[in-house]
Amino acid sequence: MRVVSGPQGPRVVLDGKPVLLLCSNDYLGLADHPQVREAAADAAMRWGAGAGASRLVSGTMTVHRKLEERLAAFKGTEAAVLFGAGYLANVGVLGAVAQVAGRDPVVFSDALNHASIIDGCRLARAEVAVYDHCDVEHLGWLLERHRGRGAVVVTDSVFSMDGDVAPLTELVELAQRFGARTVVDDAHGTGCVGPGGRGAVAEAGLEGQVDVVVGTLGKALGSYGAFAACSSAMRDLLVNTARSLIFSTAPPPPAVAAACAALELVEAQPDRPAQLQANAGALRDALAREGFEVAGSTTQVVPLVVGDAEQAMAFCEAAIEGGVFAQAIRPPTVPEGTSRLRLAVMASHTKDDLREAARTLGRAALRAGFRPGAGVPVAAAQPAGPRSWDRRQAA
Ligand code: PMP
């Protein structure tokens, strides 16, 4: 692990060397905002450093309640419930929802869902059916095959490794047609996309129509922790059955208060999410001018797919050498043959920062023996030609 001195920001000191930071999920630059830091410091003095117990024991404090109310209003749901982290939220929510989804439940999960969803599926004590990435037709086929059983459809909203957005309107419509429950992980959408940064579910006009929307406090909200936004009845179910909530200490008060202050800033300054997406567009344009293919991404997460894992590592090293810190991602985090550099834009980057980064990345790619544009398009990870699952093909 590389060591960063000082807080997250557009530029950091990495292992003693100044670099432009292009792999932080502190998308809105709020982790080091003075109001957010002050809220954390004040909360530490008022409520202490830790919550001391699980939410169900003595760990629910007024500061937790306040943030839950604010998050429910922000997400347009009746209720919200905090979890220790996004990982814990997905692990707890899927098991709880699957158990009320109906007889002999099946969880239908996108092939590129985040690892925490995959682990949540494993712990859900349900059969798991994986549908091809964003493939509504494949999902429909699988739902039909398992008709009559309990069903939960789960997807990332903004995919963490590709920066593309799930077809939420079609997915929810299909799920409703089959009487399936829906869980959307809006970790990379919350604070980043949609009206006023309210997320991808709000962007799709689906507020209140998804059974559980998961969000994290550790990305755009600059803190640590997570939440599930849902109906009051679902909140009660989660509080009583989500094991990662019941058997884990509540999020620390300073983290909760910091997220609350960050949320207030997002609501008061809706231009921050807009600035983030403008910056993402500027980076994608600058990368395209260097010859990179970035067509799959429409958000602040921008992948540069290299293909080969060793070459992706060499690309990462050359980029750091040139002063740009981006994250190399290899299997099993991404499918075999789609190793990449994952770039994460921040609202606090300047356009000059991003133009300079694109030029540095162009030079770094060549130094790593990789010609920009010669990588494997993300879609190449998907099966081509007739699809083996299609019963019309099988017939
Ligand atoms: N969901 C997604 C889509 C994520 O990318 C992540 C973290 N990278 C998580 C959940 C887990 O969130 P946390 O870091 O709060 O555990």
mmCIF file of C-alpha atoms and ligand atoms in Angstrom:
data_model
loop_
_atom_site.group_PDB
_atom_site.id
_atom_site.type_symbol
_atom_site.label_atom_id
_atom_site.label_comp_id
_atom_site.label_asym_id
_atom_site.label_seq_id
_atom_site.Cartn_x
_atom_site.Cartn_y
_atom_site.Cartn_z
ATOM 1 C CA MET A 1 0.000 0.000 0.000
ATOM 2 C CA ARG A 2 1.243 3.460 -0.899
ATOM 3 C CA VAL A 3 1.241 6.159 1.783
ATOM 4 C CA VAL A 4 -0.443 9.543 1.337
ATOM 5 C CA SER A 5 0.641 12.387 3.633
ATOM 6 C CA GLY A 6 -2.159 14.798 4.556
ATOM 7 C CA PRO A 7 -5.846 14.768 3.652
ATOM 8 C CA GLN A 8 -7.436 13.683 0.373
ATOM 9 C CA GLY A 9 -7.402 16.516 -2.172
ATOM 10 C CA PRO A 10 -6.765 17.128 -5.858
ATOM 11 C CA ARG A 11 -3.027 17.005 -5.164
ATOM 12 C CA VAL A 12 -1.365 14.894 -2.459
ATOM 13 C CA VAL A 13 2.081 13.802 -1.373
ATOM 14 C CA LEU A 14 2.469 10.113 -2.215
ATOM 15 C CA ASP A 15 5.406 8.279 -0.649
ATOM 16 C CA GLY A 16 7.065 11.714 -0.292
ATOM 17 C CA LYS A 17 6.419 12.845 -3.875
ATOM 18 C CA PRO A 18 3.766 15.421 -4.983
ATOM 19 C CA VAL A 19 1.223 13.945 -7.410
ATOM 20 C CA LEU A 20 -2.159 14.744 -8.891
ATOM 21 C CA LEU A 21 -4.684 12.436 -7.178
ATOM 22 C CA LEU A 22 -6.930 10.651 -9.678
ATOM 23 C CA CYS A 23 -8.053 7.670 -7.601
ATOM 24 C CA SER A 24 -9.946 9.083 -4.642
ATOM 25 C CA ASN A 25 -13.699 8.575 -4.220
ATOM 26 C CA ASP A 26 -13.807 11.896 -2.336
ATOM 27 C CA TYR A 27 -15.515 13.090 -5.502
ATOM 28 C CA LEU A 28 -16.792 16.430 -4.219
ATOM 29 C CA GLY A 29 -13.628 17.299 -2.331
ATOM 30 C CA LEU A 30 -15.520 17.409 0.978
ATOM 31 C CA ALA A 31 -13.282 15.139 3.095
ATOM 32 C CA ASP A 32 -11.056 18.113 3.974
ATOM 33 C CA HIS A 33 -13.700 20.865 3.802
ATOM 34 C CA PRO A 34 -13.391 23.116 6.899
ATOM 35 C CA GLN A 35 -17.105 22.769 7.809
ATOM 36 C CA VAL A 36 -16.917 18.984 7.532
ATOM 37 C CA ARG A 37 -13.763 18.801 9.659
ATOM 38 C CA GLU A 38 -15.254 21.138 12.263
ATOM 39 C CA ALA A 39 -18.433 19.034 12.455
ATOM 40 C CA ALA A 40 -16.311 15.932 13.090
ATOM 41 C CA ALA A 41 -14.220 17.705 15.735
ATOM 42 C CA ASP A 42 -17.296 19.139 17.507
ATOM 43 C CA ALA A 43 -19.003 15.737 17.475
ATOM 44 C CA ALA A 44 -15.930 14.110 18.990
ATOM 45 C CA MET A 45 -16.097 16.615 21.856
ATOM 46 C CA ARG A 46 -19.879 16.244 22.285
ATOM 47 C CA TRP A 47 -20.498 12.522 21.737
ATOM 48 C CA GLY A 48 -17.005 11.035 21.985
ATOM 49 C CA ALA A 49 -14.855 9.126 19.529
ATOM 50 C CA GLY A 50 -16.898 5.945 19.272
ATOM 51 C CA ALA A 51 -20.522 4.834 19.444
ATOM 52 C CA GLY A 52 -19.693 2.139 21.976
ATOM 53 C CA ALA A 53 -22.168 -0.499 20.830
ATOM 54 C CA SER A 54 -24.375 -1.794 18.051
ATOM 55 C CA ARG A 55 -27.250 0.379 16.879
ATOM 56 C CA LEU A 56 -29.622 -2.007 18.706
ATOM 57 C CA VAL A 57 -27.830 -1.846 22.033
ATOM 58 C CA SER A 58 -26.732 1.664 23.051
ATOM 59 C CA GLY A 59 -25.222 2.766 19.747
ATOM 60 C CA THR A 60 -28.099 4.845 18.351
ATOM 61 C CA MET A 61 -27.412 8.437 19.336
ATOM 62 C CA THR A 62 -29.206 11.659 18.402
ATOM 63 C CA VAL A 63 -26.526 12.316 15.784
ATOM 64 C CA HIS A 64 -27.345 9.021 14.016
ATOM 65 C CA ARG A 65 -31.075 9.817 14.015
ATOM 66 C CA LYS A 66 -30.486 13.303 12.630
ATOM 67 C CA LEU A 67 -28.420 12.026 9.701
ATOM 68 C CA GLU A 68 -30.944 9.270 8.944
ATOM 69 C CA GLU A 69 -33.739 11.853 8.711
ATOM 70 C CA ARG A 70 -31.634 14.093 6.454
ATOM 71 C CA LEU A 71 -30.653 11.197 4.193
ATOM 72 C CA ALA A 72 -34.268 10.019 3.826
ATOM 73 C CA ALA A 73 -35.299 13.548 2.785
ATOM 74 C CA PHE A 74 -32.347 13.775 0.356
ATOM 75 C CA LYS A 75 -33.167 10.413 -1.216
ATOM 76 C CA GLY A 76 -36.953 10.976 -1.266
ATOM 77 C CA THR A 77 -37.745 7.943 0.894
ATOM 78 C CA GLU A 78 -39.759 7.498 4.103
ATOM 79 C CA ALA A 79 -36.748 6.338 6.084
ATOM 80 C CA ALA A 80 -33.041 5.657 6.108
ATOM 81 C CA VAL A 81 -30.894 3.496 8.349
ATOM 82 C CA LEU A 82 -27.141 3.838 8.888
ATOM 83 C CA PHE A 83 -24.654 0.986 8.550
ATOM 84 C CA GLY A 84 -20.960 0.871 9.468
ATOM 85 C CA ALA A 85 -19.842 0.897 5.804
ATOM 86 C CA GLY A 86 -21.125 0.294 2.279
ATOM 87 C CA TYR A 87 -19.657 -3.190 2.402
ATOM 88 C CA LEU A 88 -21.642 -3.957 5.554
ATOM 89 C CA ALA A 89 -24.798 -2.410 4.112
ATOM 90 C CA ASN A 90 -24.765 -4.632 1.009
ATOM 91 C CA VAL A 91 -23.909 -7.716 3.034
ATOM 92 C CA GLY A 92 -26.772 -7.029 5.463
ATOM 93 C CA VAL A 93 -29.435 -5.723 3.097
ATOM 94 C CA LEU A 94 -29.386 -8.552 0.545
ATOM 95 C CA GLY A 95 -29.896 -11.303 3.102
ATOM 96 C CA ALA A 96 -32.706 -9.383 4.798
ATOM 97 C CA VAL A 97 -34.539 -8.561 1.564
ATOM 98 C CA ALA A 98 -34.120 -12.076 0.127
ATOM 99 C CA GLN A 99 -35.772 -13.590 3.191
ATOM 100 C CA VAL A 100 -38.972 -11.567 2.638
ATOM 101 C CA ALA A 101 -38.967 -11.822 -1.168
ATOM 102 C CA GLY A 102 -41.011 -15.015 -1.279
ATOM 103 C CA ARG A 103 -40.634 -18.768 -1.470
ATOM 104 C CA ASP A 104 -37.204 -20.273 -2.278
ATOM 105 C CA PRO A 105 -35.685 -16.885 -3.241
ATOM 106 C CA VAL A 106 -33.336 -16.100 -6.123
ATOM 107 C CA VAL A 107 -31.096 -13.009 -6.188
ATOM 108 C CA PHE A 108 -30.538 -11.679 -9.736
ATOM 109 C CA SER A 109 -27.230 -9.814 -9.838
ATOM 110 C CA ASP A 110 -25.465 -7.860 -12.636
ATOM 111 C CA ALA A 111 -22.218 -9.541 -13.763
ATOM 112 C CA LEU A 112 -20.190 -6.412 -12.904
ATOM 113 C CA ASN A 113 -21.708 -5.658 -9.493
ATOM 114 C CA HIS A 114 -19.367 -4.571 -6.696
ATOM 115 C CA ALA A 115 -17.615 -7.175 -4.544
ATOM 116 C CA SER A 116 -19.737 -6.250 -1.520
ATOM 117 C CA ILE A 117 -22.887 -7.180 -3.474
ATOM 118 C CA ILE A 118 -21.280 -10.461 -4.528
ATOM 119 C CA ASP A 119 -20.490 -11.218 -0.888
ATOM 120 C CA GLY A 120 -24.003 -10.120 0.125
ATOM 121 C CA CYS A 121 -25.400 -12.628 -2.387
ATOM 122 C CA ARG A 122 -23.177 -15.360 -0.911
ATOM 123 C CA LEU A 123 -24.521 -14.671 2.573
ATOM 124 C CA ALA A 124 -28.151 -14.278 1.523
ATOM 125 C CA ARG A 125 -28.940 -18.004 1.724
ATOM 126 C CA ALA A 126 -30.581 -17.725 -1.690
ATOM 127 C CA GLU A 127 -29.794 -19.006 -5.158
ATOM 128 C CA VAL A 128 -27.882 -16.410 -7.196
ATOM 129 C CA ALA A 129 -28.494 -15.843 -10.921
ATOM 130 C CA VAL A 130 -25.967 -13.548 -12.604
ATOM 131 C CA TYR A 131 -27.212 -11.619 -15.648
ATOM 132 C CA ASP A 132 -24.940 -10.155 -18.329
ATOM 133 C CA HIS A 133 -23.840 -6.609 -17.598
ATOM 134 C CA CYS A 134 -26.776 -4.168 -17.965
ATOM 135 C CA ASP A 135 -28.583 -6.751 -20.113
ATOM 136 C CA VAL A 136 -32.293 -6.275 -19.415
ATOM 137 C CA GLU A 137 -33.234 -8.981 -21.926
ATOM 138 C CA HIS A 138 -31.060 -11.549 -20.155
ATOM 139 C CA LEU A 139 -32.525 -10.530 -16.788
ATOM 140 C CA GLY A 140 -36.043 -10.948 -18.203
ATOM 141 C CA TRP A 141 -35.156 -14.402 -19.465
ATOM 142 C CA LEU A 142 -33.786 -15.429 -16.060
ATOM 143 C CA LEU A 143 -36.792 -14.005 -14.191
ATOM 144 C CA GLU A 144 -39.089 -15.982 -16.488
ATOM 145 C CA ARG A 145 -37.104 -19.179 -15.856
ATOM 146 C CA HIS A 146 -37.463 -18.740 -12.103
ATOM 147 C CA ARG A 147 -41.065 -17.524 -12.135
ATOM 148 C CA GLY A 148 -43.013 -18.467 -9.003
ATOM 149 C CA ARG A 149 -40.028 -18.079 -6.666
ATOM 150 C CA GLY A 150 -39.118 -15.097 -4.507
ATOM 151 C CA ALA A 151 -36.961 -12.655 -6.513
ATOM 152 C CA VAL A 152 -34.547 -9.800 -5.718
ATOM 153 C CA VAL A 153 -32.869 -7.773 -8.484
ATOM 154 C CA VAL A 154 -29.665 -6.039 -7.382
ATOM 155 C CA THR A 155 -27.443 -3.665 -9.317
ATOM 156 C CA ASP A 156 -24.842 -0.950 -8.902
ATOM 157 C CA SER A 157 -26.245 2.344 -10.251
ATOM 158 C CA VAL A 158 -22.941 3.856 -11.400
ATOM 159 C CA PHE A 159 -20.601 0.889 -11.950
ATOM 160 C CA SER A 160 -17.494 1.336 -9.831
ATOM 161 C CA MET A 161 -14.976 0.061 -12.394
ATOM 162 C CA ASP A 162 -16.522 1.270 -15.679
ATOM 163 C CA GLY A 163 -18.353 4.498 -14.801
ATOM 164 C CA ASP A 164 -21.394 3.468 -16.846
ATOM 165 C CA VAL A 165 -24.922 3.677 -15.420
ATOM 166 C CA ALA A 166 -27.372 0.768 -15.087
ATOM 167 C CA PRO A 167 -30.603 0.998 -17.130
ATOM 168 C CA LEU A 168 -32.551 1.602 -13.926
ATOM 169 C CA THR A 169 -35.898 2.508 -15.499
ATOM 170 C CA GLU A 170 -36.023 -0.742 -17.504
ATOM 171 C CA LEU A 171 -34.687 -2.841 -14.614
ATOM 172 C CA VAL A 172 -37.250 -1.532 -12.128
ATOM 173 C CA GLU A 173 -40.092 -1.847 -14.631
ATOM 174 C CA LEU A 174 -39.109 -5.458 -15.332
ATOM 175 C CA ALA A 175 -38.724 -6.271 -11.643
ATOM 176 C CA GLN A 176 -42.140 -4.797 -10.893
ATOM 177 C CA ARG A 177 -43.680 -6.885 -13.698
ATOM 178 C CA PHE A 178 -42.285 -10.048 -12.064
ATOM 179 C CA GLY A 179 -43.097 -8.960 -8.503
ATOM 180 C CA ALA A 180 -39.356 -8.880 -7.691
ATOM 181 C CA ARG A 181 -37.809 -6.761 -4.940
ATOM 182 C CA THR A 182 -35.151 -4.245 -6.037
ATOM 183 C CA VAL A 183 -31.887 -3.156 -4.397
ATOM 184 C CA VAL A 184 -29.779 -0.424 -6.034
ATOM 185 C CA ASP A 185 -26.288 0.388 -4.803
ATOM 186 C CA ASP A 186 -26.014 4.135 -5.437
ATOM 187 C CA ALA A 187 -22.551 4.388 -3.831
ATOM 188 C CA HIS A 188 -21.007 6.210 -6.808
ATOM 189 C CA GLY A 189 -24.210 8.057 -7.706
ATOM 190 C CA THR A 190 -24.972 9.688 -4.356
ATOM 191 C CA GLY A 191 -23.723 13.286 -4.368
ATOM 192 C CA CYS A 192 -22.447 12.862 -7.929
ATOM 193 C CA VAL A 193 -25.271 12.462 -10.409
ATOM 194 C CA GLY A 194 -28.965 13.310 -10.610
ATOM 195 C CA PRO A 195 -30.754 16.508 -9.596
ATOM 196 C CA GLY A 196 -28.696 18.262 -6.908
ATOM 197 C CA GLY A 197 -26.521 15.136 -6.610
ATOM 198 C CA ARG A 198 -29.435 13.082 -5.258
ATOM 199 C CA GLY A 199 -28.154 10.056 -7.153
ATOM 200 C CA ALA A 200 -28.869 7.858 -10.152
ATOM 201 C CA VAL A 201 -32.205 6.612 -8.796
ATOM 202 C CA ALA A 202 -33.426 10.227 -8.583
ATOM 203 C CA GLU A 203 -31.959 10.914 -12.031
ATOM 204 C CA ALA A 204 -34.140 8.090 -13.392
ATOM 205 C CA GLY A 205 -37.210 9.509 -11.601
ATOM 206 C CA LEU A 206 -37.502 6.372 -9.476
ATOM 207 C CA GLU A 207 -37.438 7.901 -5.993
ATOM 208 C CA GLY A 208 -39.560 5.776 -3.667
ATOM 209 C CA GLN A 209 -39.902 2.968 -6.249
ATOM 210 C CA VAL A 210 -36.799 0.949 -5.332
ATOM 211 C CA ASP A 211 -37.104 -1.272 -2.257
ATOM 212 C CA VAL A 212 -33.655 -0.337 -0.921
ATOM 213 C CA VAL A 213 -31.193 2.267 -2.194
ATOM 214 C CA VAL A 214 -27.769 1.797 -0.613
ATOM 215 C CA GLY A 215 -25.377 4.740 -0.411
ATOM 216 C CA THR A 216 -22.036 5.305 1.241
ATOM 217 C CA LEU A 217 -20.826 8.185 3.381
ATOM 218 C CA GLY A 218 -17.218 7.403 2.443
ATOM 219 C CA LYS A 219 -17.249 8.688 -1.132
ATOM 220 C CA ALA A 220 -18.913 11.983 -2.195
ATOM 221 C CA LEU A 221 -19.957 12.668 1.407
ATOM 222 C CA GLY A 222 -16.306 12.698 2.446
ATOM 223 C CA SER A 223 -16.620 10.625 5.631
ATOM 224 C CA TYR A 224 -17.105 6.936 6.497
ATOM 225 C CA GLY A 225 -20.178 4.753 6.900
ATOM 226 C CA ALA A 226 -23.225 3.992 4.785
ATOM 227 C CA PHE A 227 -27.000 3.981 4.671
ATOM 228 C CA ALA A 228 -30.006 2.182 3.257
ATOM 229 C CA ALA A 229 -32.821 4.499 2.092
ATOM 230 C CA CYS A 230 -36.188 2.748 2.021
ATOM 231 C CA SER A 231 -39.766 2.616 3.363
ATOM 232 C CA SER A 232 -40.417 2.679 7.107
ATOM 233 C CA ALA A 233 -41.473 -0.982 6.971
ATOM 234 C CA MET A 234 -38.241 -1.953 5.197
ATOM 235 C CA ARG A 235 -36.265 0.065 7.742
ATOM 236 C CA ASP A 236 -37.863 -1.963 10.552
ATOM 237 C CA LEU A 237 -37.054 -5.187 8.707
ATOM 238 C CA LEU A 238 -33.401 -4.179 8.284
ATOM 239 C CA VAL A 239 -33.063 -3.104 11.911
ATOM 240 C CA ASN A 240 -34.429 -6.453 13.035
ATOM 241 C CA THR A 241 -32.773 -8.816 10.562
ATOM 242 C CA ALA A 242 -29.684 -7.278 8.866
ATOM 243 C CA ARG A 243 -26.900 -9.097 10.707
ATOM 244 C CA SER A 244 -24.148 -6.614 9.743
ATOM 245 C CA LEU A 245 -26.199 -3.891 11.458
ATOM 246 C CA ILE A 246 -27.252 -5.917 14.495
ATOM 247 C CA PHE A 247 -23.845 -7.460 15.256
ATOM 248 C CA SER A 248 -21.528 -4.524 14.505
ATOM 249 C CA THR A 249 -20.720 -1.288 16.327
ATOM 250 C CA ALA A 250 -22.606 1.812 15.111
ATOM 251 C CA PRO A 251 -20.694 4.340 12.985
ATOM 252 C CA PRO A 252 -18.579 6.718 15.133
ATOM 253 C CA PRO A 253 -20.257 10.067 15.955
ATOM 254 C CA PRO A 254 -17.496 12.210 14.337
ATOM 255 C CA ALA A 255 -17.949 10.328 11.032
ATOM 256 C CA VAL A 256 -21.726 10.672 11.224
ATOM 257 C CA ALA A 257 -21.615 14.393 12.002
ATOM 258 C CA ALA A 258 -19.053 14.951 9.226
ATOM 259 C CA ALA A 259 -21.340 13.235 6.698
ATOM 260 C CA CYS A 260 -24.242 15.350 7.925
ATOM 261 C CA ALA A 261 -22.228 18.540 7.367
ATOM 262 C CA ALA A 262 -21.199 17.279 3.913
ATOM 263 C CA LEU A 263 -24.830 16.568 3.037
ATOM 264 C CA GLU A 264 -25.772 20.095 4.104
ATOM 265 C CA LEU A 265 -23.047 21.447 1.788
ATOM 266 C CA VAL A 266 -24.308 19.350 -1.151
ATOM 267 C CA GLU A 267 -27.828 20.650 -0.583
ATOM 268 C CA ALA A 268 -26.686 24.257 -0.189
ATOM 269 C CA GLN A 269 -24.279 24.125 -3.150
ATOM 270 C CA PRO A 270 -25.835 21.979 -5.892
ATOM 271 C CA ASP A 271 -23.217 23.306 -8.318
ATOM 272 C CA ARG A 272 -20.669 20.907 -6.750
ATOM 273 C CA PRO A 273 -22.093 17.765 -8.419
ATOM 274 C CA ALA A 274 -22.495 19.769 -11.639
ATOM 275 C CA GLN A 275 -18.823 20.833 -11.413
ATOM 276 C CA LEU A 276 -17.838 17.189 -10.872
ATOM 277 C CA GLN A 277 -19.621 16.061 -14.031
ATOM 278 C CA ALA A 278 -18.229 19.019 -16.012
ATOM 279 C CA ASN A 279 -14.738 17.990 -14.875
ATOM 280 C CA ALA A 280 -15.418 14.369 -15.824
ATOM 281 C CA GLY A 281 -16.441 15.511 -19.308
ATOM 282 C CA ALA A 282 -13.293 17.647 -19.581
ATOM 283 C CA LEU A 283 -11.085 14.692 -18.613
ATOM 284 C CA ARG A 284 -12.814 12.345 -21.050
ATOM 285 C CA ASP A 285 -12.368 14.930 -23.866
ATOM 286 C CA ALA A 286 -8.686 15.454 -23.012
ATOM 287 C CA LEU A 287 -8.102 11.680 -22.918
ATOM 288 C CA ALA A 288 -9.855 11.247 -26.269
ATOM 289 C CA ARG A 289 -7.485 13.874 -27.728
ATOM 290 C CA GLU A 290 -4.595 11.668 -26.523
ATOM 291 C CA GLY A 291 -6.174 8.762 -28.428
ATOM 292 C CA PHE A 292 -7.691 6.919 -25.444
ATOM 293 C CA GLU A 293 -11.065 5.184 -25.760
ATOM 294 C CA VAL A 294 -13.326 6.236 -22.889
ATOM 295 C CA ALA A 295 -16.702 5.825 -24.554
ATOM 296 C CA GLY A 296 -18.223 3.490 -21.927
ATOM 297 C CA SER A 297 -18.044 6.017 -19.077
ATOM 298 C CA THR A 298 -20.628 8.762 -18.659
ATOM 299 C CA THR A 299 -19.657 9.741 -15.116
ATOM 300 C CA GLN A 300 -16.741 10.707 -12.854
ATOM 301 C CA VAL A 301 -15.309 7.160 -12.997
ATOM 302 C CA VAL A 302 -13.229 6.844 -16.166
ATOM 303 C CA PRO A 303 -11.527 3.518 -17.047
ATOM 304 C CA LEU A 304 -8.556 3.253 -19.389
ATOM 305 C CA VAL A 305 -8.746 -0.413 -20.343
ATOM 306 C CA VAL A 306 -5.337 -1.903 -21.164
ATOM 307 C CA GLY A 307 -6.208 -5.612 -21.208
ATOM 308 C CA ASP A 308 -3.035 -7.216 -19.883
ATOM 309 C CA ALA A 309 -2.506 -7.086 -16.096
ATOM 310 C CA GLU A 310 1.304 -6.618 -16.214
ATOM 311 C CA GLN A 311 0.937 -3.801 -18.707
ATOM 312 C CA ALA A 312 -1.712 -2.104 -16.548
ATOM 313 C CA MET A 313 0.746 -2.221 -13.601
ATOM 314 C CA ALA A 314 3.541 -0.771 -15.781
ATOM 315 C CA PHE A 315 1.144 1.958 -16.970
ATOM 316 C CA CYS A 316 0.296 2.805 -13.330
ATOM 317 C CA GLU A 317 4.002 3.007 -12.360
ATOM 318 C CA ALA A 318 4.823 5.226 -15.362
ATOM 319 C CA ALA A 319 1.858 7.517 -14.530
ATOM 320 C CA ILE A 320 3.044 7.938 -10.926
ATOM 321 C CA GLU A 321 6.551 8.600 -12.219
ATOM 322 C CA GLY A 322 5.006 11.370 -14.355
ATOM 323 C CA GLY A 323 3.094 12.793 -11.345
ATOM 324 C CA VAL A 324 -0.391 11.246 -11.761
ATOM 325 C CA PHE A 325 -1.700 8.798 -9.174
ATOM 326 C CA ALA A 326 -4.348 6.512 -10.729
ATOM 327 C CA GLN A 327 -5.347 3.024 -9.637
ATOM 328 C CA ALA A 328 -4.373 -0.111 -11.575
ATOM 329 C CA ILE A 329 -7.158 -2.716 -11.434
ATOM 330 C CA ARG A 330 -6.638 -6.379 -12.271
ATOM 331 C CA PRO A 331 -8.670 -9.599 -12.059
ATOM 332 C CA PRO A 332 -10.507 -10.734 -10.002
ATOM 333 C CA THR A 333 -11.748 -7.166 -9.389
ATOM 334 C CA VAL A 334 -12.420 -6.868 -13.142
ATOM 335 C CA PRO A 335 -12.922 -9.676 -15.704
ATOM 336 C CA GLU A 336 -9.875 -11.446 -17.175
ATOM 337 C CA GLY A 337 -8.326 -9.476 -20.059
ATOM 338 C CA THR A 338 -9.795 -6.109 -18.990
ATOM 339 C CA SER A 339 -7.086 -4.848 -16.596
ATOM 340 C CA ARG A 340 -7.121 -1.094 -16.525
ATOM 341 C CA LEU A 341 -6.271 2.210 -14.948
ATOM 342 C CA ARG A 342 -9.330 3.502 -13.079
ATOM 343 C CA LEU A 343 -9.445 7.298 -12.975
ATOM 344 C CA ALA A 344 -11.675 9.072 -10.456
ATOM 345 C CA VAL A 345 -12.332 12.758 -11.052
ATOM 346 C CA MET A 346 -12.960 15.270 -8.241
ATOM 347 C CA ALA A 347 -14.996 18.486 -8.353
ATOM 348 C CA SER A 348 -11.920 20.226 -6.906
ATOM 349 C CA HIS A 349 -9.643 19.368 -9.851
ATOM 350 C CA THR A 350 -9.068 22.279 -12.231
ATOM 351 C CA LYS A 351 -9.477 21.912 -15.983
ATOM 352 C CA ASP A 352 -5.693 22.510 -16.258
ATOM 353 C CA ASP A 353 -5.072 19.647 -13.783
ATOM 354 C CA LEU A 354 -7.136 17.328 -15.954
ATOM 355 C CA ARG A 355 -5.597 18.392 -19.275
ATOM 356 C CA GLU A 356 -2.124 17.924 -17.763
ATOM 357 C CA ALA A 357 -3.166 14.508 -16.411
ATOM 358 C CA ALA A 358 -4.348 13.358 -19.844
ATOM 359 C CA ARG A 359 -1.021 14.365 -21.425
ATOM 360 C CA THR A 360 0.928 12.596 -18.669
ATOM 361 C CA LEU A 361 -1.203 9.468 -19.087
ATOM 362 C CA GLY A 362 -0.630 9.518 -22.858
ATOM 363 C CA ARG A 363 3.148 9.575 -22.312
ATOM 364 C CA ALA A 364 2.942 6.960 -19.528
ATOM 365 C CA ALA A 365 0.966 4.587 -21.750
ATOM 366 C CA LEU A 366 3.636 4.730 -24.444
ATOM 367 C CA ARG A 367 6.381 4.207 -21.848
ATOM 368 C CA ALA A 368 4.503 1.092 -20.664
ATOM 369 C CA GLY A 369 4.414 -0.182 -24.244
ATOM 370 C CA PHE A 370 0.697 0.470 -24.616
ATOM 371 C CA ARG A 371 -0.636 2.559 -27.488
ATOM 372 C CA PRO A 372 -3.664 4.646 -26.353
ATOM 373 C CA GLY A 373 -6.755 3.381 -28.124
ATOM 374 C CA ALA A 374 -5.302 -0.093 -28.602
ATOM 375 C CA GLY A 375 -6.812 -1.420 -25.364
ATOM 376 C CA VAL A 376 -9.703 -3.813 -25.030
ATOM 377 C CA PRO A 377 -13.032 -1.970 -25.150
ATOM 378 C CA VAL A 378 -15.031 -2.674 -22.008
ATOM 379 C CA ALA A 379 -17.798 -4.236 -24.112
ATOM 380 C CA ALA A 380 -15.295 -6.897 -25.235
ATOM 381 C CA ALA A 381 -15.693 -8.466 -21.815
ATOM 382 C CA GLN A 382 -19.256 -9.335 -22.810
ATOM 383 C CA PRO A 383 -20.043 -12.489 -24.804
ATOM 384 C CA ALA A 384 -20.307 -11.787 -28.523
ATOM 385 C CA GLY A 385 -22.679 -13.284 -31.071
ATOM 386 C CA PRO A 386 -25.584 -15.597 -30.218
ATOM 387 C CA ARG A 387 -26.053 -15.728 -26.478
ATOM 388 C CA SER A 388 -25.969 -19.148 -24.899
ATOM 389 C CA TRP A 389 -28.784 -18.281 -22.481
ATOM 390 C CA ASP A 390 -31.269 -17.369 -25.191
ATOM 391 C CA ARG A 391 -33.797 -20.162 -25.480
ATOM 392 C CA ARG A 392 -34.587 -19.088 -29.092
ATOM 393 C CA GLN A 393 -30.923 -19.817 -29.916
ATOM 394 C CA ALA A 394 -31.023 -23.072 -27.977
ATOM 395 C CA ALA A 395 -34.186 -24.277 -29.726
HETATM 396 N N1 PMP B 1 -20.579 -0.377 -3.240
HETATM 397 C C1 PMP B 1 -19.793 0.066 -4.234
HETATM 398 C C2 PMP B 1 -20.360 0.141 -5.624
HETATM 399 C C3 PMP B 1 -18.469 0.454 -3.972
HETATM 400 O O1 PMP B 1 -17.684 0.866 -4.957
HETATM 401 C C4 PMP B 1 -17.982 0.366 -2.645
HETATM 402 C C5 PMP B 1 -16.579 0.790 -2.245
HETATM 403 N N2 PMP B 1 -15.684 0.971 -3.192
HETATM 404 C C6 PMP B 1 -18.840 -0.114 -1.670
HETATM 405 C C7 PMP B 1 -20.130 -0.478 -1.986
HETATM 406 C C8 PMP B 1 -18.363 -0.281 -0.258
HETATM 407 O O2 PMP B 1 -18.472 0.934 0.406
HETATM 408 P P1 PMP B 1 -17.588 1.223 1.716
HETATM 409 O O3 PMP B 1 -16.267 1.666 1.207
HETATM 410 O O4 PMP B 1 -18.350 2.294 2.419
HETATM 411 O O5 PMP B 1 -17.521 -0.049 2.486
#
